[in-house]
Short mmCIF file of C-alpha atoms in Angstrom, two decimals:
data_model
loop_
_atom_site.label_atom_id
_atom_site.label_comp_id
_atom_site.label_asym_id
_atom_site.label_seq_id
_atom_site.Cartn_x
_atom_site.Cartn_y
_atom_site.Cartn_z
CA UNK A 1 -16.78 -5.38 10.03
CA UNK A 2 -17.35 -7.81 12.94
CA UNK A 3 -14.26 -9.21 14.58
CA UNK A 4 -11.87 -6.33 13.96
CA UNK A 5 -11.22 -4.58 17.26
CA UNK A 6 -9.40 -1.50 18.46
CA UNK A 7 -7.10 -1.82 21.47
CA UNK A 8 -9.75 -0.17 23.65
CA UNK A 9 -12.32 -2.71 22.47
CA UNK A 10 -9.91 -5.53 23.28
CA UNK A 11 -9.39 -4.14 26.77
CA UNK A 12 -13.14 -3.99 27.31
CA UNK A 13 -13.58 -7.61 26.21
CA UNK A 14 -10.74 -8.65 28.55
CA UNK A 15 -12.24 -6.73 31.47
CA UNK A 16 -15.62 -8.34 30.83
CA UNK A 17 -14.07 -11.81 30.85
CA UNK A 18 -14.92 -12.44 27.19
CA UNK A 19 -11.26 -12.79 26.15
CA UNK A 20 -8.61 -14.58 28.22
CA UNK A 21 -5.96 -15.32 25.54
CA UNK A 22 -4.22 -13.10 23.00
CA UNK A 23 -2.13 -14.60 20.21
CA UNK A 24 0.76 -12.27 19.33
CA UNK A 25 1.88 -13.55 15.93
CA UNK A 26 4.37 -12.63 13.27
CA UNK A 27 4.85 -14.30 9.90
CA UNK A 28 7.90 -16.42 9.23
CA UNK A 29 9.66 -16.95 5.90
CA UNK A 30 7.32 -19.83 5.09
CA UNK A 31 4.23 -17.65 5.60
CA UNK A 32 3.17 -19.29 8.87
CA UNK A 33 1.93 -17.58 12.03
CA UNK A 34 4.59 -17.82 14.73
CA UNK A 35 4.42 -16.26 18.17
CA UNK A 36 3.17 -16.52 21.74
CA UNK A 37 -0.09 -17.05 23.60
CA UNK A 38 -0.47 -14.32 26.21
CA UNK A 39 -2.79 -14.24 29.14
CA UNK A 40 -5.04 -11.42 28.02
CA UNK A 41 -4.67 -9.40 31.21
CA UNK A 42 -0.90 -9.33 30.88
CA UNK A 43 -1.11 -8.44 27.19
CA UNK A 44 -3.30 -5.36 27.71
CA UNK A 45 -1.24 -4.32 30.73
CA UNK A 46 2.25 -4.68 29.26
CA UNK A 47 2.95 -7.04 26.38
CA UNK A 48 0.99 -4.95 23.89
CA UNK A 49 4.07 -2.73 23.69
CA UNK A 50 6.53 -5.43 22.71
CA UNK A 51 7.77 -8.93 23.38
CA UNK A 52 10.81 -10.87 22.15
CA UNK A 53 11.72 -14.03 20.30
CA UNK A 54 14.78 -15.90 19.07
CA UNK A 55 16.11 -14.59 15.77
CA UNK A 56 16.58 -18.12 14.44
CA UNK A 57 12.84 -17.99 13.63
CA UNK A 58 13.72 -16.06 10.46
CA UNK A 59 16.75 -18.23 9.71
CA UNK A 60 15.39 -21.77 9.72
CA UNK A 61 13.76 -24.25 7.37
CA UNK A 62 10.18 -25.47 7.26
CA UNK A 63 11.08 -28.20 9.80
CA UNK A 64 12.15 -25.47 12.28
CA UNK A 65 15.78 -26.58 12.03
CA UNK A 66 18.38 -23.77 12.27
CA UNK A 67 20.05 -23.33 8.89
CA UNK A 68 23.78 -22.52 8.81
CA UNK A 69 25.20 -19.77 6.65
CA UNK A 70 22.88 -16.80 7.25
CA UNK A 71 24.42 -13.40 7.92
CA UNK A 72 21.44 -12.29 10.01
CA UNK A 73 21.49 -15.10 12.58
CA UNK A 74 23.78 -18.05 13.32
CA UNK A 75 25.30 -20.25 15.98
CA UNK A 76 28.42 -18.07 15.76
CA UNK A 77 26.34 -15.04 16.73
CA UNK A 78 24.55 -16.94 19.46
CA UNK A 79 21.00 -16.72 18.08
CA UNK A 80 19.97 -13.69 20.07
CA UNK A 81 16.61 -11.94 20.31
CA UNK A 82 14.60 -9.72 18.03
CA UNK A 83 11.67 -7.55 19.02
CA UNK A 84 8.14 -8.73 18.29
CA UNK A 85 6.14 -5.51 18.08
CA UNK A 86 2.32 -5.84 18.02
CA UNK A 87 0.58 -3.79 15.33
CA UNK A 88 -2.49 -2.79 17.33
CA UNK A 89 -4.41 -1.95 14.16
CA UNK A 90 -4.56 -5.70 13.39
CA UNK A 91 -6.36 -6.95 16.51
CA UNK A 92 -9.15 -9.36 15.70
CA UNK A 93 -11.38 -11.84 17.47
CA UNK A 94 -10.68 -15.52 16.69
CA UNK A 95 -14.13 -17.07 17.18
CA UNK A 96 -13.11 -20.69 16.53
CA UNK A 97 -10.74 -20.58 19.55
CA UNK A 98 -12.34 -20.10 22.96
CA UNK A 99 -12.08 -16.57 24.38
CA UNK A 100 -9.25 -15.75 22.00
CA UNK A 101 -8.01 -12.67 20.11
CA UNK A 102 -5.07 -12.30 17.72
CA UNK A 103 -2.73 -9.45 16.85
CA UNK A 104 -0.17 -9.46 14.06
CA UNK A 105 3.29 -8.14 14.82
CA UNK A 106 6.24 -6.54 13.10
CA UNK A 107 9.78 -7.75 13.71
CA UNK A 108 12.29 -5.13 14.85
CA UNK A 109 16.02 -5.21 15.37
CA UNK A 110 16.71 -5.84 19.05
CA UNK A 111 19.25 -3.04 19.38
CA UNK A 112 17.91 -0.25 17.18
CA UNK A 113 14.15 -0.97 17.13
CA UNK A 114 13.85 -0.58 13.36
CA UNK A 115 12.12 -3.01 11.01
CA UNK A 116 14.21 -6.12 10.44
CA UNK A 117 14.88 -5.95 6.68
CA UNK A 118 14.38 -9.67 5.93
CA UNK A 119 11.10 -9.98 7.84
CA UNK A 120 8.38 -10.72 5.25
CA UNK A 121 6.03 -8.03 6.58
CA UNK A 122 8.89 -5.49 6.55
CA UNK A 123 9.73 -6.38 2.95
CA UNK A 124 6.18 -5.63 1.83
CA UNK A 125 5.97 -2.44 3.91
CA UNK A 126 9.10 -1.13 2.19
CA UNK A 127 7.48 -1.56 -1.24
CA UNK A 128 4.27 0.09 -0.03
CA UNK A 129 6.32 3.07 1.14
CA UNK A 130 7.70 3.38 -2.39
CA UNK A 131 4.15 3.43 -3.74
CA UNK A 132 3.07 6.02 -1.17
CA UNK A 133 5.96 8.30 -2.15
CA UNK A 134 4.49 8.38 -5.67
CA UNK A 135 0.91 8.93 -4.56
CA UNK A 136 -0.23 5.36 -5.30
CA UNK A 137 -2.26 2.88 -3.28
CA UNK A 138 -2.16 -0.80 -4.22
CA UNK A 139 -5.24 -2.98 -3.91
CA UNK A 140 -4.63 -6.71 -3.87
CA UNK A 141 -6.70 -9.86 -3.60
CA UNK A 142 -5.33 -13.38 -3.24
CA UNK A 143 -7.41 -16.48 -3.86
CA UNK A 144 -6.62 -19.65 -1.94
CA UNK A 145 -7.14 -23.21 -3.13
CA UNK A 146 -6.64 -26.31 -1.00
CA UNK A 147 -7.55 -29.97 -0.70
CA UNK A 148 -9.89 -31.10 2.07
CA UNK A 149 -9.47 -34.68 3.32
CA UNK A 150 -11.65 -37.10 5.24
CA UNK A 151 -8.55 -37.71 7.32
CA UNK A 152 -6.92 -36.18 10.34
CA UNK A 153 -3.30 -35.09 10.13
CA UNK A 154 -2.52 -38.10 12.34
CA UNK A 155 -4.17 -40.64 10.01
CA UNK A 156 -2.56 -38.97 6.98
CA UNK A 157 0.84 -39.29 8.64
CA UNK A 158 0.17 -42.94 9.54
CA UNK A 159 -0.57 -43.60 5.85
CA UNK A 160 2.71 -41.89 4.91
CA UNK A 161 0.54 -39.37 3.05
CA UNK A 162 -0.50 -41.97 0.47
CA UNK A 163 -3.97 -43.26 -0.37
CA UNK A 164 -5.65 -40.50 1.60
CA UNK A 165 -9.42 -40.07 1.27
CA UNK A 166 -10.37 -36.67 -0.16
CA UNK A 167 -13.65 -35.07 0.90
CA UNK A 168 -15.07 -36.08 -2.49
CA UNK A 169 -13.89 -38.80 -4.87
CA UNK A 170 -14.88 -36.67 -7.88
CA UNK A 171 -13.89 -33.41 -9.51
CA UNK A 172 -16.47 -30.95 -8.18
CA UNK A 173 -15.63 -27.66 -9.85
CA UNK A 174 -18.56 -25.29 -9.08
CA UNK A 175 -20.95 -28.25 -8.55
CA UNK A 176 -23.31 -27.39 -5.69
CA UNK A 177 -24.64 -30.87 -4.94
CA UNK A 178 -21.14 -32.32 -4.66
CA UNK A 179 -19.80 -29.56 -2.43
CA UNK A 180 -22.85 -29.69 -0.15
CA UNK A 181 -21.37 -32.82 1.43
CA UNK A 182 -18.35 -30.93 2.74
CA UNK A 183 -20.16 -27.69 3.50
CA UNK A 184 -20.26 -28.54 7.17
CA UNK A 185 -16.55 -27.73 7.14
CA UNK A 186 -16.63 -24.96 4.53
CA UNK A 187 -19.54 -23.17 6.22
CA UNK A 188 -17.62 -23.20 9.50
CA UNK A 189 -14.61 -21.75 7.66
CA UNK A 190 -16.63 -19.03 5.89
CA UNK A 191 -18.44 -17.94 9.03
CA UNK A 192 -15.42 -18.25 11.28
CA UNK A 193 -13.26 -16.09 9.04
CA UNK A 194 -16.05 -13.55 8.55
CA UNK A 195 -16.53 -13.23 12.31
CA UNK A 196 -12.76 -12.76 12.61
CA UNK A 197 -12.98 -9.61 10.49
CA UNK A 198 -12.13 -11.17 7.14
CA UNK A 199 -14.81 -10.29 4.55
CA UNK A 200 -15.37 -13.67 2.91
CA UNK A 201 -17.15 -13.46 -0.44
CA UNK A 202 -17.61 -17.13 -1.29
CA UNK A 203 -16.23 -20.63 -1.43
CA UNK A 204 -16.56 -23.13 -4.26
CA UNK A 205 -15.45 -26.53 -5.41
CA UNK A 206 -12.31 -26.58 -7.53
CA UNK A 207 -10.91 -28.76 -10.32
CA UNK A 208 -9.80 -31.63 -8.11
CA UNK A 209 -11.56 -34.21 -5.93
CA UNK A 210 -12.11 -32.61 -2.55
CA UNK A 211 -10.44 -29.40 -3.72
CA UNK A 212 -11.88 -26.11 -2.48
CA UNK A 213 -11.35 -22.42 -3.12
CA UNK A 214 -12.13 -19.54 -0.80
CA UNK A 215 -12.27 -15.89 -1.86
CA UNK A 216 -12.28 -12.74 0.23
CA UNK A 217 -12.80 -9.10 -0.69
CA UNK A 218 -9.83 -7.14 -2.04
CA UNK A 219 -8.01 -4.73 0.26
CA UNK A 220 -4.96 -2.53 0.54
CA UNK A 221 -1.96 -4.78 0.02
CA UNK A 222 -0.75 -5.06 3.64
CA UNK A 223 -4.26 -5.74 4.92
CA UNK A 224 -4.75 -8.37 2.21
CA UNK A 225 -1.51 -10.13 3.12
CA UNK A 226 -2.56 -10.07 6.78
CA UNK A 227 -5.95 -11.56 5.87
CA UNK A 228 -4.25 -14.24 3.78
CA UNK A 229 -2.10 -15.62 6.60
CA UNK A 230 -4.90 -15.52 9.18
CA UNK A 231 -7.23 -17.17 6.66
CA UNK A 232 -4.77 -19.96 5.87
CA UNK A 233 -4.09 -20.62 9.55
CA UNK A 234 -7.79 -20.49 10.35
CA UNK A 235 -8.75 -22.97 7.64
CA UNK A 236 -6.35 -25.54 9.11
CA UNK A 237 -7.42 -24.93 12.71
CA UNK A 238 -11.14 -25.16 11.92
CA UNK A 239 -10.67 -28.31 9.84
CA UNK A 240 -8.58 -29.91 12.61
CA UNK A 241 -11.31 -29.20 15.15
CA UNK A 242 -13.77 -31.01 12.87
CA UNK A 243 -11.56 -34.08 12.43
CA UNK A 244 -10.41 -33.15 8.93
CA UNK A 245 -7.10 -32.26 7.30
CA UNK A 246 -6.28 -29.59 4.72
CA UNK A 247 -3.20 -29.17 2.55
CA UNK A 248 -2.02 -26.04 0.80
CA UNK A 249 0.74 -27.91 -1.03
CA UNK A 250 0.99 -26.66 -4.60
CA UNK A 251 0.92 -30.23 -5.95
CA UNK A 252 0.16 -32.88 -3.37
CA UNK A 253 -0.58 -35.45 -6.12
CA UNK A 254 0.97 -35.15 -9.58
CA UNK A 255 -2.08 -36.75 -11.20
CA UNK A 256 -4.46 -34.12 -9.79
CA UNK A 257 -4.93 -30.38 -10.19
CA UNK A 258 -2.50 -28.23 -8.25
CA UNK A 259 -3.57 -25.66 -5.67
CA UNK A 260 -3.05 -22.04 -6.68
CA UNK A 261 -3.02 -18.64 -5.08
CA UNK A 262 -3.89 -16.25 -7.89
CA UNK A 263 -3.05 -12.66 -7.04
CA UNK A 264 -5.08 -9.73 -8.39
CA UNK A 265 -3.48 -6.29 -8.22
CA UNK A 266 -4.17 -2.71 -9.27
CA UNK A 267 -3.09 0.84 -8.44
CA UNK A 268 -5.39 3.58 -7.17
CA UNK A 269 -5.01 7.15 -6.01
CA UNK A 270 -3.67 7.64 -2.50
CA UNK A 271 -7.19 8.10 -1.13
CA UNK A 272 -8.34 4.87 -2.75
CA UNK A 273 -11.05 6.57 -4.81
CA UNK A 274 -9.63 6.86 -8.33
CA UNK A 275 -8.61 3.77 -10.33
CA UNK A 276 -5.29 4.53 -12.00
CA UNK A 277 -5.43 1.49 -14.28
CA UNK A 278 -8.70 2.48 -15.95
CA UNK A 279 -8.84 4.61 -19.11
CA UNK A 280 -12.17 4.31 -20.92
CA UNK A 281 -10.63 5.62 -24.15
CA UNK A 282 -7.62 3.31 -24.21
CA UNK A 283 -7.24 -0.08 -25.83
CA UNK A 284 -8.79 -2.69 -23.53
CA UNK A 285 -9.43 0.30 -21.19
CA UNK A 286 -5.86 -0.13 -19.88
CA UNK A 287 -4.21 3.15 -18.88
CA UNK A 288 -0.61 3.87 -19.87
CA UNK A 289 0.34 3.37 -16.21
CA UNK A 290 -1.24 -0.06 -16.16
CA UNK A 291 0.49 -1.10 -19.37
CA UNK A 292 3.88 -0.17 -17.89
CA UNK A 293 3.04 -1.95 -14.63
CA UNK A 294 2.10 -5.16 -16.41
CA UNK A 295 5.10 -4.91 -18.72
CA UNK A 296 7.34 -4.72 -15.66
CA UNK A 297 5.75 -7.80 -14.12
CA UNK A 298 6.24 -9.69 -17.37
CA UNK A 299 9.84 -8.58 -17.81
CA UNK A 300 10.84 -9.50 -14.26
CA UNK A 301 8.55 -12.48 -13.65
CA UNK A 302 11.49 -14.89 -13.61
CA UNK A 303 13.26 -12.69 -11.06
CA UNK A 304 10.48 -13.04 -8.49
CA UNK A 305 9.11 -16.50 -9.35
CA UNK A 306 10.76 -17.84 -6.19
CA UNK A 307 8.44 -15.60 -4.15
CA UNK A 308 5.47 -17.23 -5.91
CA UNK A 309 6.84 -20.79 -5.86
CA UNK A 310 9.22 -21.28 -2.91
CA UNK A 311 9.58 -25.07 -2.72
CA UNK A 312 10.70 -28.03 -4.81
CA UNK A 313 7.08 -29.17 -4.92
CA UNK A 314 5.88 -25.79 -6.21
CA UNK A 315 7.28 -26.41 -9.69
CA UNK A 316 5.40 -29.68 -10.16
CA UNK A 317 2.23 -27.57 -10.39
CA UNK A 318 3.34 -25.94 -13.67
CA UNK A 319 1.79 -28.62 -15.84
CA UNK A 320 0.06 -28.09 -19.20
CA UNK A 321 -3.68 -28.56 -19.33
CA UNK A 322 -4.25 -28.16 -15.58
CA UNK A 323 -5.21 -24.46 -15.35
CA UNK A 324 -1.76 -23.76 -13.89
CA UNK A 325 0.35 -21.63 -16.26
CA UNK A 326 3.53 -22.72 -17.97
CA UNK A 327 4.22 -19.58 -20.04
CA UNK A 328 5.10 -16.06 -18.99
CA UNK A 329 2.65 -14.15 -21.20
CA UNK A 330 -0.37 -11.95 -20.65
CA UNK A 331 -3.74 -12.39 -22.25
CA UNK A 332 -7.33 -11.19 -22.19
CA UNK A 333 -9.38 -13.29 -19.78
CA UNK A 334 -7.39 -16.40 -20.69
CA UNK A 335 -6.63 -18.96 -17.99
CA UNK A 336 -3.78 -20.59 -19.93
CA UNK A 337 -1.57 -17.50 -19.52
CA UNK A 338 0.65 -16.54 -16.60
CA UNK A 339 -1.03 -13.12 -16.39
CA UNK A 340 -4.72 -12.51 -17.12
CA UNK A 341 -6.50 -9.20 -17.64
CA UNK A 342 -9.66 -9.00 -15.51
CA UNK A 343 -12.36 -6.36 -15.27
CA UNK A 344 -11.80 -4.87 -18.71
CA UNK A 345 -14.12 -1.90 -19.28
CA UNK A 346 -14.73 -1.29 -15.56
CA UNK A 347 -13.10 0.65 -12.74
CA UNK A 348 -12.17 -2.72 -11.28
CA UNK A 349 -9.73 -3.44 -14.11
CA UNK A 350 -6.73 -5.33 -12.79
CA UNK A 351 -4.08 -7.86 -13.66
CA UNK A 352 -4.22 -11.36 -12.22
CA UNK A 353 -0.92 -13.15 -11.71
CA UNK A 354 -1.68 -16.87 -12.01
CA UNK A 355 1.85 -18.15 -11.34
CA UNK A 356 1.65 -18.45 -7.55
CA UNK A 357 0.77 -21.63 -5.69
CA UNK A 358 -1.14 -21.93 -2.43
CA UNK A 359 2.21 -22.44 -0.69
CA UNK A 360 3.40 -18.86 -1.33
CA UNK A 361 4.13 -16.28 1.36
CA UNK A 362 1.79 -13.38 0.46
CA UNK A 363 4.08 -10.64 1.79
CA UNK A 364 6.93 -11.78 -0.43
CA UNK A 365 4.68 -12.43 -3.43
CA UNK A 366 3.03 -9.01 -3.20
CA UNK A 367 6.39 -7.30 -2.72
CA UNK A 368 7.80 -8.97 -5.84
CA UNK A 369 4.79 -7.96 -7.93
CA UNK A 370 4.98 -4.35 -6.70
CA UNK A 371 8.74 -4.05 -7.19
CA UNK A 372 8.50 -5.35 -10.77
CA UNK A 373 5.49 -3.18 -11.55
CA UNK A 374 7.32 -0.08 -10.34
CA UNK A 375 10.35 -1.09 -12.42
CA UNK A 376 8.08 -1.19 -15.46
CA UNK A 377 6.86 2.33 -14.70
CA UNK A 378 10.37 3.66 -14.06
CA UNK A 379 11.68 2.09 -17.26
CA UNK A 380 8.59 3.21 -19.24
CA UNK A 381 8.30 -0.27 -20.67
CA UNK A 382 6.08 -0.99 -23.65
CA UNK A 383 3.55 -3.78 -23.24
CA UNK A 384 3.44 -6.33 -26.03
CA UNK A 385 0.13 -7.28 -27.61
CA UNK A 386 -1.89 -9.81 -25.61
CA UNK A 387 -1.41 -13.44 -26.45
CA UNK A 388 -4.37 -15.15 -28.09
CA UNK A 389 -5.09 -18.85 -28.00
CA UNK A 390 -3.79 -21.77 -25.96
CA UNK A 391 -0.59 -20.67 -24.24
CA UNK A 392 0.22 -24.29 -23.33
CA UNK A 393 0.82 -24.96 -27.01
CA UNK A 394 2.92 -21.87 -27.64
CA UNK A 395 6.30 -23.50 -28.16
CA UNK A 396 8.10 -20.20 -28.73
CA UNK A 397 6.62 -18.42 -25.73
CA UNK A 398 8.73 -17.58 -22.71
CA UNK A 399 8.44 -20.35 -20.14
CA UNK A 400 8.01 -19.97 -16.40
CA UNK A 401 11.09 -21.35 -14.57
CA UNK A 402 10.76 -25.12 -14.41
CA UNK A 403 12.64 -25.81 -11.19
CA UNK A 404 13.42 -24.22 -7.87
CA UNK A 405 17.09 -24.19 -8.85
CA UNK A 406 16.32 -22.13 -11.97
CA UNK A 407 14.19 -19.64 -10.03
CA UNK A 408 16.78 -19.35 -7.25
CA UNK A 409 19.68 -18.53 -9.52
CA UNK A 410 17.58 -15.99 -11.41
CA UNK A 411 16.70 -14.34 -8.09
CA UNK A 412 20.39 -14.32 -7.16
CA UNK A 413 21.22 -12.39 -10.35
CA UNK A 414 18.32 -9.91 -10.13
CA UNK A 415 19.65 -6.36 -10.10
CA UNK A 416 16.10 -5.06 -9.99
CA UNK A 417 15.20 -6.90 -6.78
CA UNK A 418 18.53 -6.14 -5.14
CA UNK A 419 17.81 -2.45 -5.73
CA UNK A 420 14.17 -2.66 -4.63
CA UNK A 421 14.51 -5.01 -1.65
CA UNK A 422 18.17 -4.64 -0.72
CA UNK A 423 21.18 -6.85 -1.41
CA UNK A 424 21.09 -8.50 2.01
CA UNK A 425 17.39 -9.32 1.74
CA UNK A 426 17.82 -10.98 -1.64
CA UNK A 427 20.89 -12.86 -0.36
CA UNK A 428 18.89 -14.04 2.69
CA UNK A 429 16.17 -15.61 0.54
CA UNK A 430 18.59 -16.99 -2.03
CA UNK A 431 20.28 -18.80 0.85
CA UNK A 432 16.86 -20.06 2.00
CA UNK A 433 16.09 -21.39 -1.47
CA UNK A 434 19.49 -23.01 -1.93
CA UNK A 435 19.11 -24.77 1.41
CA UNK A 436 15.69 -26.07 0.37
CA UNK A 437 17.33 -27.49 -2.77
CA UNK A 438 20.21 -28.93 -0.73
CA UNK A 439 17.82 -30.65 1.69
CA UNK A 440 16.01 -32.26 -1.24
CA UNK A 441 19.15 -33.29 -3.11
CA UNK A 442 20.67 -35.10 -0.12
CA UNK A 443 17.59 -37.22 0.67
CA UNK A 444 16.95 -40.71 -0.68
CA UNK A 445 13.38 -40.85 -1.98
CA UNK A 446 10.85 -43.70 -1.98
CA UNK A 447 11.06 -43.62 -5.78
CA UNK A 448 14.82 -44.24 -5.73
CA UNK A 449 14.45 -47.13 -3.27
CA UNK A 450 11.66 -48.70 -5.29
CA UNK A 451 13.71 -48.57 -8.49
CA UNK A 452 17.15 -49.37 -7.18
CA UNK A 453 17.15 -51.31 -3.93
CA UNK A 454 17.28 -54.66 -5.75
CA UNK A 455 18.14 -53.58 -9.28
CA UNK A 456 21.24 -51.40 -8.90
#
């Protein structure tokens, strides 16, 4: 795969003058790349071992404001350092930035040099270790949808994010002629990501004006999460260079389709050769293991919905008749359900979780899906029959949490996730979610001013 380099290959490119900057990045709670730009010579000489950063970076809000009340980091504790440890297996060329490479990093405790428990990448690695102990390997694939605008971020801000021009004024779902107009940007994204070592399969128009979707090949779960965050960052950087803006908001406009991040997942043998979800003699070719896995995800979907929908805005996407789910049911190749069976009758059989929005953090989302799937196996859960029909109209079906507050309090009560992730980790993200709600509740909105400035 072009673009994926070993440390020795990086050193050679640095020596030859082909690389002069290395981005050492970790992923914050919001799923963004955070880190430092190193002069490449210094990185290969020394910084490849470790660097350091302020621990407030995993205890802040999306505006980068320190949030009071965390156990892990606070003003009272002085906001000290943690270790940013490059994972040298993740080095890749970033072709859209001049002479630039990127490495993803783990976050370690400054004193003991062990994985920081509430770091998103650490949370996923802990669940993957549980799978490995049982002889399982998880393959994941996450789709990404977004809106492309004929705006820069500066012009969008000047318009107060209203009346922005999308790349197309029409819904362009799968339509080639319509999406040709924006393929200058999408082609640059496809080729840029591919040359960065991310195996892009395709892009397509989605069910909104100027809405796009990009798909990459499935991978082992940690690699897929790594691809996801580099891909999301790359899409924004490439669009910015071309005078465009992109949003991954789950619902930037309530009248338009939301942007999803559907997550496909399956279990394989430890060597990645034998599909453990496939049984050619079973109903729908679903093995007993798969049925327990899916039953666990269904049972505990409310517990981990916050990891799929982490913001106030996320819950505005759950709207009937928009291809975003509203019910926590599974079905056979049915896009109205929260979980959809894909690949029936093939070795690629898998379950697609359709609950997540494009604003999710993939490490947290994948960890929640794995933890709940393993709970289903441990509890030997029985899988109910698949739902048939239009799940939007199923009044008696179990609903996906309707608000961030609902999802947060369910997470706070989750014994399963406290066992799987750790009490302190769950408490950390419950505090994050409650602060997000608090920030929203204390703000006066344009809607309130419009209705009440003269009338109240």
